[in-house]
Amino acid sequence: MSLNAAHEQPRSIVLPHSAVAIAAAPPVAPTTLHEHLVLLRDAGARLKLSRNEMIFQEGDPAQHIYRIVSGTIRLCRHTPDGRRHIAEFALAGDLFGVLGGQQQAFTAEAVGDAVLVAYSRTQLDRVAECDARFRANVLSHLSTDLLSAQLHTFILGCQSAKERVASFIVRFAERTGAIETGRLTLPMGRQDIADHLGLTIETVCRAITALKNDGVLLVPSVHELLLRNVEVLCSLAEGDSLH
């Protein structure tokens, strides 16, 4: 559980005056959600966050959408008895916050130092009403989030602890390009990984040690993994036993 979550207040956001108006149509029409948001960057508020700083809490009014410039954000929920579940880690370039609905579905916290751009929901809604491509990109983004949530539910429901950890490593490596380089940097600690996978920190540590002993990984430090056998790691992530 985040030690700061119960004591911090969500960040207040003051948008620049340019946020009240939509810029004129650019000479080259944007085709992706990211390109749209880049064009709207002057209308957003740039936020610098420190480690464990809260951005918003579950149930807060969904007034803004956030794009990550740098850093990692964890999206989590806390149960009444103090347990924490991390639904997702959002990375640089990702968009998070509720695109449809009136309240934030999760609590958002910075894993480490991070830089975000916050956009007014009202402004983005106006853009979606006027631009069919932007609206389609928003729907595509929501569909991708739904598929990611379904995959995570499968991982939690059907895989062993070792397979869950392998799945997490493979997916995070794919998202960061480490599948190609073989060197994976983990911004989050073991407790964050445990709370994401529905395991204890001891179980996560044992699973990583087992993968190391199997020759699948090297572990130079707590925040770095070297992927020695991606094929075996992917097989484990798909539920195949390691022979």
Coordinates of N, CA and C in Angstrom, one line a residue:
M1 N 0.8 -1.2 0.0 CA 0.0 0.0 0.0 C 0.9 1.2 0.0
S2 N 0.5 2.3 -0.7 CA 1.2 3.5 -0.7 C 1.1 4.2 0.6
L3 N 2.3 4.5 1.2 CA 2.2 5.1 2.5 C 1.7 6.5 2.5
N4 N 1.8 7.2 1.3 CA 1.4 8.6 1.3 C -0.1 8.7 0.8
A5 N -0.7 7.7 0.3 CA -2.0 7.8 -0.3 C -3.0 8.4 0.6
A6 N -3.0 8.0 1.9 CA -4.0 8.4 2.8 C -3.9 9.8 3.3
H7 N -2.7 10.4 3.1 CA -2.4 11.7 3.6 C -2.3 12.8 2.6
E8 N -2.1 12.5 1.4 CA -1.9 13.5 0.4 C -3.2 14.0 -0.2
Q9 N -3.2 15.2 -0.7 CA -4.3 15.7 -1.5 C -4.0 15.7 -3.0
P10 N -5.0 15.4 -3.8 CA -4.7 15.4 -5.3 C -4.2 16.8 -5.7
R11 N -3.4 16.7 -6.8 CA -2.9 18.0 -7.4 C -4.0 18.9 -7.9
S12 N -3.9 20.2 -7.6 CA -4.8 21.1 -8.2 C -4.2 21.6 -9.5
I13 N -5.0 21.8 -10.5 CA -4.5 22.1 -11.9 C -5.1 23.5 -12.3
V14 N -4.3 24.3 -12.8 CA -4.7 25.6 -13.4 C -4.3 25.6 -14.9
L15 N -5.3 25.5 -15.8 CA -5.0 25.5 -17.2 C -4.6 26.9 -17.7
P16 N -3.8 27.0 -18.7 CA -3.5 28.3 -19.3 C -4.7 28.9 -20.0
H17 N -4.6 30.2 -20.3 CA -5.8 30.9 -20.9 C -6.1 30.3 -22.3
S18 N -5.0 29.7 -22.9 CA -5.3 29.2 -24.3 C -6.2 28.0 -24.2
A19 N -6.4 27.4 -23.0 CA -7.3 26.2 -23.0 C -8.7 26.5 -23.2
V20 N -9.1 27.8 -23.2 CA -10.5 28.1 -23.4 C -10.9 28.1 -24.9
A21 N -10.0 28.0 -25.8 CA -10.2 28.1 -27.2 C -9.5 27.0 -27.9
I22 N -10.1 26.4 -29.0 CA -9.5 25.4 -29.8 C -8.7 26.1 -30.9
A23 N -7.5 25.6 -31.2 CA -6.7 26.3 -32.2 C -7.3 26.0 -33.6
A24 N -6.9 26.9 -34.5 CA -7.4 26.7 -35.9 C -6.9 25.4 -36.5
A25 N -7.6 24.9 -37.5 CA -7.2 23.6 -38.1 C -5.7 23.7 -38.6
P26 N -4.9 22.7 -38.3 CA -3.5 22.7 -38.7 C -3.4 22.4 -40.2
P27 N -2.3 22.8 -40.9 CA -2.2 22.6 -42.3 C -2.2 21.1 -42.6
V28 N -1.7 20.2 -41.7 CA -1.7 18.8 -41.9 C -2.6 18.2 -40.8
A29 N -3.6 17.5 -41.2 CA -4.6 17.0 -40.2 C -3.9 15.8 -39.4
P30 N -4.0 15.9 -38.1 CA -3.5 14.8 -37.3 C -4.3 13.5 -37.5
T31 N -3.6 12.3 -37.4 CA -4.2 11.1 -37.6 C -4.3 10.2 -36.4
T32 N -3.5 10.5 -35.4 CA -3.5 9.6 -34.2 C -3.9 10.5 -33.0
L33 N -4.3 9.8 -31.9 CA -4.7 10.5 -30.7 C -3.5 11.3 -30.2
H34 N -2.3 10.7 -30.2 CA -1.1 11.4 -29.8 C -0.8 12.7 -30.6
E35 N -1.0 12.6 -31.9 CA -0.8 13.8 -32.7 C -1.8 14.9 -32.4
H36 N -3.0 14.5 -32.1 CA -4.0 15.5 -31.7 C -3.6 16.2 -30.4
L37 N -3.1 15.4 -29.4 CA -2.8 16.0 -28.1 C -1.5 16.8 -28.2
V38 N -0.6 16.5 -29.1 CA 0.6 17.3 -29.3 C 0.2 18.7 -29.8
L39 N -0.8 18.7 -30.8 CA -1.3 20.0 -31.3 C -2.0 20.8 -30.2
L40 N -2.5 20.1 -29.2 CA -3.2 20.8 -28.1 C -2.3 21.1 -26.9
R41 N -1.0 20.8 -27.0 CA -0.2 20.9 -25.9 C -0.2 22.3 -25.2
D42 N -0.3 23.3 -26.0 CA -0.3 24.7 -25.4 C -1.5 25.0 -24.6
A43 N -2.6 24.1 -24.8 CA -3.8 24.3 -24.0 C -3.8 23.5 -22.7
G44 N -2.7 22.7 -22.5 CA -2.6 21.8 -21.4 C -1.8 22.4 -20.3
A45 N -1.9 21.9 -19.1 CA -1.1 22.4 -17.9 C 0.0 21.3 -17.7
R46 N 1.2 21.8 -17.7 CA 2.4 20.9 -17.4 C 2.6 20.7 -15.9
L47 N 2.6 19.4 -15.5 CA 2.8 19.1 -14.1 C 4.1 18.3 -13.9
K48 N 4.8 18.7 -12.8 CA 6.0 18.0 -12.4 C 5.7 17.3 -11.1
L49 N 5.9 16.0 -11.0 CA 5.5 15.2 -9.8 C 6.7 14.6 -9.2
S50 N 6.6 14.4 -7.9 CA 7.7 13.7 -7.2 C 7.2 12.2 -6.9
R51 N 8.2 11.4 -6.4 CA 7.9 10.0 -6.1 C 6.7 9.9 -5.2
N52 N 5.8 9.0 -5.5 CA 4.6 8.7 -4.7 C 3.6 9.9 -4.6
E53 N 3.8 11.0 -5.4 CA 2.8 12.1 -5.3 C 1.5 11.7 -6.0
M54 N 0.4 12.0 -5.3 CA -0.9 11.7 -5.9 C -1.4 12.7 -6.9
I55 N -2.0 12.3 -8.0 CA -2.5 13.1 -9.0 C -4.0 13.3 -8.8
F56 N -4.7 12.2 -8.6 CA -6.1 12.2 -8.2 C -6.5 11.0 -7.5
Q57 N -7.6 11.0 -6.8 CA -8.1 9.8 -6.0 C -9.3 9.2 -6.7
E58 N -9.5 7.9 -6.5 CA -10.7 7.2 -7.0 C -11.9 8.0 -6.5
G59 N -12.9 8.3 -7.4 CA -14.1 9.0 -7.0 C -14.0 10.5 -7.2
D60 N -12.8 11.0 -7.5 CA -12.7 12.5 -7.7 C -13.4 12.8 -9.0
P61 N -13.9 14.0 -9.2 CA -14.5 14.4 -10.5 C -13.5 14.3 -11.6
A62 N -14.0 13.7 -12.7 CA -13.1 13.4 -13.9 C -13.1 14.7 -14.7
Q63 N -12.3 15.7 -14.3 CA -12.2 16.9 -15.0 C -11.1 17.0 -16.0
H64 N -10.1 16.1 -15.9 CA -8.9 16.2 -16.8 C -8.5 14.9 -17.3
I65 N -7.9 14.9 -18.5 CA -7.2 13.7 -19.0 C -5.7 14.1 -19.0
Y66 N -4.9 13.1 -18.8 CA -3.4 13.3 -18.6 C -2.6 12.5 -19.6
R67 N -1.6 13.1 -20.2 CA -0.6 12.5 -21.0 C 0.7 12.5 -20.3
I68 N 1.4 11.3 -20.3 CA 2.7 11.2 -19.6 C 3.8 11.6 -20.5
V69 N 4.6 12.6 -20.2 CA 5.7 13.1 -20.9 C 6.9 12.2 -20.5
S70 N 7.1 12.0 -19.2 CA 8.2 11.2 -18.7 C 7.8 10.6 -17.4
G71 N 8.4 9.4 -17.1 CA 8.0 8.8 -15.8 C 7.0 7.7 -15.9
T72 N 6.6 7.2 -14.8 CA 5.6 6.1 -14.7 C 4.6 6.4 -13.7
I73 N 3.3 6.1 -14.0 CA 2.2 6.4 -13.1 C 1.5 5.0 -12.8
R74 N 1.2 4.8 -11.5 CA 0.4 3.6 -11.1 C -1.0 4.0 -10.9
L75 N -1.9 3.2 -11.5 CA -3.4 3.4 -11.3 C -3.9 2.3 -10.4
C76 N -4.4 2.7 -9.2 CA -4.7 1.7 -8.2 C -5.9 2.0 -7.4
R77 N -6.4 1.0 -6.7 CA -7.5 1.1 -5.8 C -7.1 0.5 -4.4
H78 N -7.7 1.1 -3.4 CA -7.5 0.6 -2.1 C -8.8 0.1 -1.5
T79 N -8.7 -1.1 -0.8 CA -9.8 -1.7 -0.2 C -10.0 -1.1 1.2
P80 N -11.2 -1.2 1.8 CA -11.4 -0.6 3.1 C -10.5 -1.1 4.2
D81 N -10.0 -2.4 4.0 CA -9.1 -2.9 5.0 C -7.6 -2.6 4.7
G82 N -7.4 -1.7 3.7 CA -6.0 -1.2 3.5 C -5.2 -1.9 2.4
R83 N -5.8 -2.9 1.8 CA -5.1 -3.6 0.7 C -5.1 -2.7 -0.5
R84 N -4.1 -2.9 -1.4 CA -4.0 -2.1 -2.6 C -3.9 -3.0 -3.8
H85 N -4.6 -2.7 -4.9 CA -4.5 -3.4 -6.1 C -4.1 -2.4 -7.2
I86 N -3.0 -2.6 -7.9 CA -2.5 -1.8 -9.0 C -3.1 -2.3 -10.3
A87 N -4.0 -1.6 -10.9 CA -4.6 -2.1 -12.1 C -3.6 -2.0 -13.3
E88 N -2.8 -0.9 -13.4 CA -2.0 -0.7 -14.5 C -0.8 0.3 -14.2
F89 N 0.2 0.1 -14.9 CA 1.3 1.1 -14.9 C 1.3 1.9 -16.2
A90 N 1.1 3.2 -16.2 CA 1.0 4.0 -17.4 C 2.4 4.6 -17.6
L91 N 2.9 4.5 -18.9 CA 4.3 4.9 -19.2 C 4.3 6.2 -20.1
A92 N 5.5 6.7 -20.3 CA 5.6 7.9 -21.2 C 4.9 7.7 -22.5
G93 N 4.1 8.7 -22.9 CA 3.3 8.6 -24.1 C 1.9 8.1 -23.9
D94 N 1.7 7.5 -22.7 CA 0.3 6.9 -22.5 C -0.6 8.0 -22.0
L95 N -1.9 7.8 -22.2 CA -3.0 8.7 -21.8 C -3.7 8.0 -20.6
F96 N -4.1 8.7 -19.6 CA -4.9 8.1 -18.5 C -5.8 9.1 -17.9
G97 N -6.8 8.6 -17.1 CA -7.9 9.4 -16.7 C -9.2 8.9 -17.4
V98 N -10.3 9.3 -16.9 CA -11.6 8.8 -17.4 C -12.0 9.6 -18.6
L99 N -12.1 8.9 -19.8 CA -12.5 9.6 -21.0 C -14.0 9.6 -21.1
G100 N -14.7 8.7 -20.4 CA -16.2 8.7 -20.4 C -16.6 8.5 -19.0
G101 N -17.5 9.2 -18.5 CA -17.9 9.1 -17.1 C -17.6 10.3 -16.3
Q102 N -18.2 10.4 -15.1 CA -18.1 11.6 -14.3 C -17.0 11.5 -13.2
Q103 N -16.6 10.3 -12.8 CA -15.7 10.2 -11.7 C -14.5 9.3 -12.1
Q104 N -13.3 9.6 -11.5 CA -12.1 8.9 -11.8 C -12.3 7.5 -11.2
A105 N -11.9 6.5 -12.0 CA -12.1 5.1 -11.5 C -11.0 4.6 -10.6
F106 N -9.9 5.2 -10.7 CA -8.7 4.8 -9.9 C -8.0 6.0 -9.2
T107 N -7.1 5.6 -8.3 CA -6.2 6.6 -7.7 C -5.0 6.6 -8.6
A108 N -4.4 7.7 -8.9 CA -3.2 7.8 -9.8 C -2.1 8.4 -9.0
E109 N -1.0 7.7 -8.9 CA 0.2 8.2 -8.2 C 1.5 8.1 -9.1
A110 N 2.4 8.9 -8.9 CA 3.7 8.9 -9.6 C 4.6 7.8 -8.9
V111 N 5.1 6.9 -9.7 CA 6.0 5.9 -9.2 C 7.3 6.5 -8.7
G112 N 7.8 7.3 -9.6 CA 9.0 8.2 -9.4 C 8.8 9.6 -9.9
D113 N 9.8 10.3 -10.1 CA 9.6 11.7 -10.7 C 9.0 11.5 -12.0
A114 N 8.0 12.4 -12.3 CA 7.3 12.3 -13.6 C 6.9 13.7 -14.0
V115 N 6.6 13.8 -15.4 CA 6.1 15.0 -16.0 C 4.9 14.6 -16.8
L116 N 3.8 15.4 -16.5 CA 2.5 15.1 -17.2 C 2.0 16.4 -17.9
V117 N 1.1 16.2 -18.8 CA 0.3 17.3 -19.4 C -1.1 17.0 -19.1
A118 N -1.8 18.0 -18.4 CA -3.2 17.8 -18.1 C -4.1 18.6 -19.1
Y119 N -5.1 17.9 -19.7 CA -6.0 18.5 -20.6 C -7.4 18.6 -20.0
S120 N -8.1 19.7 -20.2 CA -9.5 19.8 -19.8 C -10.4 18.8 -20.5
R121 N -11.2 18.0 -19.7 CA -12.2 17.1 -20.3 C -13.2 17.9 -21.2
T122 N -13.6 19.1 -20.8 CA -14.5 19.9 -21.5 C -13.9 20.2 -22.9
Q123 N -12.7 20.6 -22.9 CA -12.0 20.9 -24.2 C -12.0 19.7 -25.1
L124 N -11.5 18.6 -24.6 CA -11.4 17.4 -25.4 C -12.8 16.9 -25.9
D125 N -13.8 17.1 -25.1 CA -15.2 16.7 -25.5 C -15.6 17.6 -26.7
R126 N -15.2 18.9 -26.7 CA -15.5 19.8 -27.8 C -14.8 19.4 -29.1
V127 N -13.5 19.0 -28.9 CA -12.8 18.5 -30.1 C -13.4 17.3 -30.7
A128 N -13.8 16.3 -29.8 CA -14.4 15.1 -30.3 C -15.7 15.4 -31.0
E129 N -16.5 16.4 -30.6 CA -17.8 16.7 -31.3 C -17.5 17.2 -32.7
C130 N -16.4 17.9 -32.9 CA -16.1 18.5 -34.2 C -15.2 17.7 -35.1
D131 N -14.5 16.7 -34.5 CA -13.5 16.0 -35.3 C -13.8 14.5 -35.2
A132 N -14.3 13.9 -36.3 CA -14.7 12.5 -36.3 C -13.4 11.6 -36.1
R133 N -12.3 12.0 -36.6 CA -11.1 11.2 -36.5 C -10.6 11.1 -35.0
F134 N -10.7 12.3 -34.4 CA -10.3 12.4 -33.0 C -11.2 11.5 -32.2
R135 N -12.5 11.5 -32.4 CA -13.5 10.7 -31.7 C -13.2 9.2 -31.9
A136 N -12.8 8.9 -33.2 CA -12.5 7.5 -33.4 C -11.3 7.0 -32.7
N137 N -10.3 7.9 -32.6 CA -9.1 7.6 -31.9 C -9.3 7.4 -30.4
V138 N -10.2 8.2 -29.9 CA -10.6 8.1 -28.4 C -11.2 6.7 -28.2
L139 N -12.1 6.3 -29.1 CA -12.8 5.0 -28.9 C -11.8 3.9 -29.1
S140 N -10.8 4.1 -30.0 CA -9.8 3.0 -30.1 C -9.0 2.9 -28.9
H141 N -8.7 4.1 -28.3 CA -7.9 4.1 -27.0 C -8.7 3.3 -25.9
L142 N -10.0 3.6 -25.8 CA -10.8 3.0 -24.8 C -10.8 1.4 -25.0
S143 N -10.9 1.0 -26.3 CA -10.9 -0.4 -26.6 C -9.6 -1.1 -26.3
T144 N -8.5 -0.4 -26.5 CA -7.2 -0.9 -26.1 C -7.1 -1.1 -24.6
D145 N -7.6 -0.1 -23.8 CA -7.6 -0.2 -22.4 C -8.5 -1.4 -21.9
L146 N -9.6 -1.6 -22.6 CA -10.5 -2.8 -22.2 C -9.8 -4.1 -22.5
L147 N -9.1 -4.2 -23.6 CA -8.4 -5.5 -23.9 C -7.3 -5.7 -22.9
S148 N -6.6 -4.6 -22.5 CA -5.5 -4.8 -21.5 C -6.1 -5.2 -20.1
A149 N -7.3 -4.7 -19.8 CA -7.9 -5.1 -18.5 C -8.3 -6.5 -18.6
Q150 N -8.8 -7.0 -19.7 CA -9.2 -8.4 -19.9 C -8.1 -9.3 -19.8
L151 N -6.9 -8.9 -20.4 CA -5.7 -9.7 -20.3 C -5.2 -9.9 -18.9
H152 N -5.3 -8.7 -18.1 CA -4.8 -8.8 -16.8 C -5.7 -9.7 -15.9
T153 N -7.0 -9.6 -16.2 CA -7.9 -10.5 -15.4 C -7.6 -12.0 -15.7
F154 N -7.3 -12.3 -16.9 CA -6.9 -13.7 -17.3 C -5.6 -14.1 -16.5
I155 N -4.7 -13.2 -16.5 CA -3.4 -13.5 -15.8 C -3.7 -13.8 -14.3
L156 N -4.5 -12.9 -13.7 CA -4.8 -13.1 -12.2 C -5.6 -14.4 -12.0
G157 N -6.4 -14.8 -12.9 CA -7.3 -15.9 -12.7 C -6.8 -17.2 -13.0
C158 N -5.9 -17.3 -14.0 CA -5.5 -18.6 -14.6 C -4.0 -19.0 -14.4
Q159 N -3.2 -18.1 -14.0 CA -1.8 -18.4 -14.0 C -1.2 -18.6 -12.6
S160 N -0.1 -19.4 -12.6 CA 0.6 -19.6 -11.4 C 1.4 -18.3 -11.0
A161 N 2.0 -18.3 -9.9 CA 2.8 -17.1 -9.5 C 3.9 -16.9 -10.4
K162 N 4.6 -17.9 -10.8 CA 5.8 -17.8 -11.7 C 5.3 -17.3 -13.1
E163 N 4.2 -17.9 -13.5 CA 3.7 -17.4 -14.8 C 3.2 -16.0 -14.8
R164 N 2.6 -15.6 -13.7 CA 2.2 -14.2 -13.6 C 3.4 -13.2 -13.7
V165 N 4.5 -13.6 -13.0 CA 5.7 -12.7 -13.0 C 6.3 -12.7 -14.4
A166 N 6.3 -13.9 -15.0 CA 6.8 -13.9 -16.4 C 6.0 -13.1 -17.3
S167 N 4.7 -13.2 -17.2 CA 3.8 -12.4 -18.0 C 4.0 -10.9 -17.8
F168 N 4.2 -10.5 -16.6 CA 4.4 -9.1 -16.3 C 5.7 -8.6 -17.0
I169 N 6.8 -9.4 -16.8 CA 8.1 -9.1 -17.4 C 8.0 -9.0 -18.9
V170 N 7.3 -9.9 -19.6 CA 7.2 -9.9 -21.0 C 6.4 -8.7 -21.5
R171 N 5.3 -8.5 -20.9 CA 4.5 -7.3 -21.3 C 5.2 -6.0 -21.1
F172 N 5.8 -5.8 -19.9 CA 6.5 -4.6 -19.7 C 7.7 -4.4 -20.6
A173 N 8.4 -5.5 -21.0 CA 9.5 -5.5 -21.9 C 9.0 -5.1 -23.3
E174 N 7.8 -5.6 -23.7 CA 7.3 -5.3 -25.0 C 6.9 -3.8 -25.0
R175 N 6.4 -3.3 -24.0 CA 5.9 -1.9 -23.9 C 7.1 -0.9 -24.0
T176 N 8.2 -1.3 -23.4 CA 9.4 -0.4 -23.3 C 10.5 -0.7 -24.4
G177 N 10.3 -1.7 -25.2 CA 11.3 -2.0 -26.2 C 12.4 -2.9 -25.7
A178 N 12.3 -3.4 -24.5 CA 13.4 -4.2 -23.9 C 13.4 -5.6 -24.5
I179 N 12.3 -6.1 -25.1 CA 12.3 -7.4 -25.8 C 13.5 -7.4 -26.8
E180 N 13.7 -6.3 -27.5 CA 14.7 -6.2 -28.5 C 16.1 -6.0 -27.9
T181 N 16.2 -5.2 -26.9 CA 17.5 -4.9 -26.3 C 18.0 -6.0 -25.3
G182 N 17.0 -6.6 -24.6 CA 17.3 -7.6 -23.6 C 17.6 -7.0 -22.2
R183 N 17.5 -5.7 -22.1 CA 17.8 -5.1 -20.8 C 16.5 -4.3 -20.4
L184 N 15.9 -4.8 -19.3 CA 14.7 -4.2 -18.8 C 14.9 -3.4 -17.6
T185 N 14.5 -2.1 -17.6 CA 14.6 -1.3 -16.4 C 13.2 -1.2 -15.8
L186 N 13.1 -1.5 -14.5 CA 11.8 -1.5 -13.8 C 11.8 -0.3 -12.9
P187 N 10.9 0.7 -13.2 CA 10.8 1.9 -12.3 C 10.1 1.6 -11.0
M188 N 9.3 0.5 -11.0 CA 8.6 0.2 -9.8 C 9.4 -0.8 -8.9
G189 N 9.0 -0.9 -7.6 CA 9.7 -1.9 -6.8 C 8.9 -3.2 -6.7
R190 N 9.4 -4.1 -6.0 CA 8.8 -5.4 -5.9 C 7.4 -5.4 -5.3
Q191 N 7.2 -4.5 -4.3 CA 5.8 -4.4 -3.7 C 4.8 -3.9 -4.7
D192 N 5.2 -3.0 -5.6 CA 4.3 -2.5 -6.7 C 3.9 -3.7 -7.6
I193 N 4.9 -4.5 -7.9 CA 4.7 -5.6 -8.8 C 3.7 -6.6 -8.1
A194 N 4.0 -6.9 -6.8 CA 3.1 -7.8 -6.1 C 1.7 -7.3 -6.1
D195 N 1.5 -6.0 -5.8 CA 0.1 -5.5 -5.7 C -0.5 -5.4 -7.1
H196 N 0.2 -5.5 -8.2 CA -0.3 -5.5 -9.5 C -0.7 -7.0 -9.9
L197 N 0.0 -7.9 -9.4 CA -0.2 -9.3 -9.8 C -1.0 -10.1 -8.7
G198 N -1.4 -9.4 -7.6 CA -2.2 -10.1 -6.6 C -1.4 -11.2 -5.9
L199 N -0.1 -10.9 -5.6 CA 0.8 -11.8 -4.9 C 1.4 -11.0 -3.7
T200 N 2.1 -11.8 -2.9 CA 2.9 -11.1 -1.8 C 4.2 -10.8 -2.4
I201 N 4.9 -9.8 -1.7 CA 6.2 -9.4 -2.2 C 7.2 -10.6 -2.1
E202 N 7.0 -11.5 -1.1 CA 7.9 -12.6 -0.9 C 7.7 -13.6 -2.1
T203 N 6.5 -13.8 -2.6 CA 6.2 -14.6 -3.7 C 6.9 -14.1 -5.0
V204 N 6.7 -12.8 -5.2 CA 7.4 -12.1 -6.3 C 8.9 -12.3 -6.3
C205 N 9.5 -12.1 -5.2 CA 10.9 -12.3 -5.1 C 11.3 -13.7 -5.3
R206 N 10.6 -14.7 -4.8 CA 10.9 -16.1 -5.1 C 10.8 -16.4 -6.5
A207 N 9.7 -15.9 -7.2 CA 9.5 -16.2 -8.6 C 10.7 -15.6 -9.5
I208 N 11.1 -14.4 -9.1 CA 12.2 -13.8 -9.9 C 13.5 -14.6 -9.7
T209 N 13.7 -15.1 -8.4 CA 14.9 -15.9 -8.1 C 14.8 -17.2 -8.9
A210 N 13.6 -17.8 -9.0 CA 13.4 -19.1 -9.7 C 13.7 -18.9 -11.2
L211 N 13.3 -17.8 -11.8 CA 13.6 -17.5 -13.2 C 15.1 -17.3 -13.4
K212 N 15.7 -16.7 -12.4 CA 17.2 -16.5 -12.5 C 17.9 -17.9 -12.4
N213 N 17.4 -18.7 -11.5 CA 18.0 -20.0 -11.4 C 17.8 -20.9 -12.6
D214 N 16.7 -20.7 -13.3 CA 16.4 -21.4 -14.5 C 17.2 -20.9 -15.7
G215 N 18.0 -19.8 -15.5 CA 18.8 -19.3 -16.6 C 18.0 -18.4 -17.5
V216 N 16.8 -18.0 -17.1 CA 16.0 -17.1 -18.0 C 16.3 -15.7 -17.8
L217 N 16.7 -15.3 -16.6 CA 17.0 -13.9 -16.2 C 18.4 -13.8 -15.6
L218 N 18.9 -12.6 -15.7 CA 20.0 -12.1 -14.8 C 19.4 -10.9 -14.0
V219 N 19.8 -10.7 -12.8 CA 19.2 -9.6 -11.9 C 20.4 -8.8 -11.4
P220 N 20.9 -7.8 -12.2 CA 22.0 -7.0 -11.7 C 21.6 -6.1 -10.6
S221 N 20.4 -5.7 -10.5 CA 19.9 -4.8 -9.4 C 18.4 -5.0 -9.3
V222 N 17.9 -4.4 -8.2 CA 16.4 -4.5 -8.0 C 15.6 -3.8 -9.1
H223 N 16.2 -2.9 -9.8 CA 15.4 -2.2 -10.8 C 15.9 -2.5 -12.2
E224 N 16.6 -3.6 -12.4 CA 17.1 -4.0 -13.7 C 17.1 -5.5 -13.9
L225 N 16.6 -6.0 -15.0 CA 16.6 -7.4 -15.4 C 17.3 -7.5 -16.8
L226 N 18.1 -8.6 -16.9 CA 18.6 -8.9 -18.2 C 17.9 -10.2 -18.7
L227 N 17.3 -10.1 -19.9 CA 16.5 -11.2 -20.4 C 17.4 -12.1 -21.2
R228 N 17.7 -13.3 -20.6 CA 18.7 -14.2 -21.2 C 18.0 -15.1 -22.2
N229 N 16.8 -15.5 -21.9 CA 16.1 -16.4 -22.8 C 14.6 -16.0 -23.0
V230 N 14.4 -15.1 -23.9 CA 13.1 -14.5 -24.2 C 12.1 -15.6 -24.6
E231 N 12.6 -16.6 -25.4 CA 11.6 -17.6 -25.9 C 11.0 -18.4 -24.7
V232 N 11.8 -18.8 -23.7 CA 11.3 -19.5 -22.6 C 10.5 -18.6 -21.7
L233 N 10.9 -17.3 -21.6 CA 10.1 -16.4 -20.8 C 8.7 -16.2 -21.4
C234 N 8.6 -16.1 -22.7 CA 7.3 -15.9 -23.4 C 6.5 -17.2 -23.3
S235 N 7.1 -18.4 -23.3 CA 6.4 -19.6 -23.2 C 5.8 -19.7 -21.8
L236 N 6.5 -19.3 -20.8 CA 6.0 -19.2 -19.4 C 4.8 -18.3 -19.3
A237 N 5.0 -17.1 -20.0 CA 3.9 -16.1 -20.0 C 2.6 -16.6 -20.6
E238 N 2.8 -17.6 -21.5 CA 1.6 -18.1 -22.2 C 1.1 -19.4 -21.5
G239 N 1.7 -19.7 -20.3 CA 1.2 -20.8 -19.5 C 1.8 -22.1 -19.8
D240 N 2.9 -22.2 -20.6 CA 3.6 -23.4 -20.8 C 4.6 -23.6 -19.7
S241 N 4.7 -24.8 -19.2 CA 5.7 -25.2 -18.1 C 7.1 -25.1 -18.6
L242 N 8.0 -24.8 -17.7 CA 9.4 -24.7 -18.0 C 10.0 -26.1 -17.7
H243 N 10.6 -26.7 -18.8 CA 11.2 -28.1 -18.6 C 12.7 -28.0 -18.4

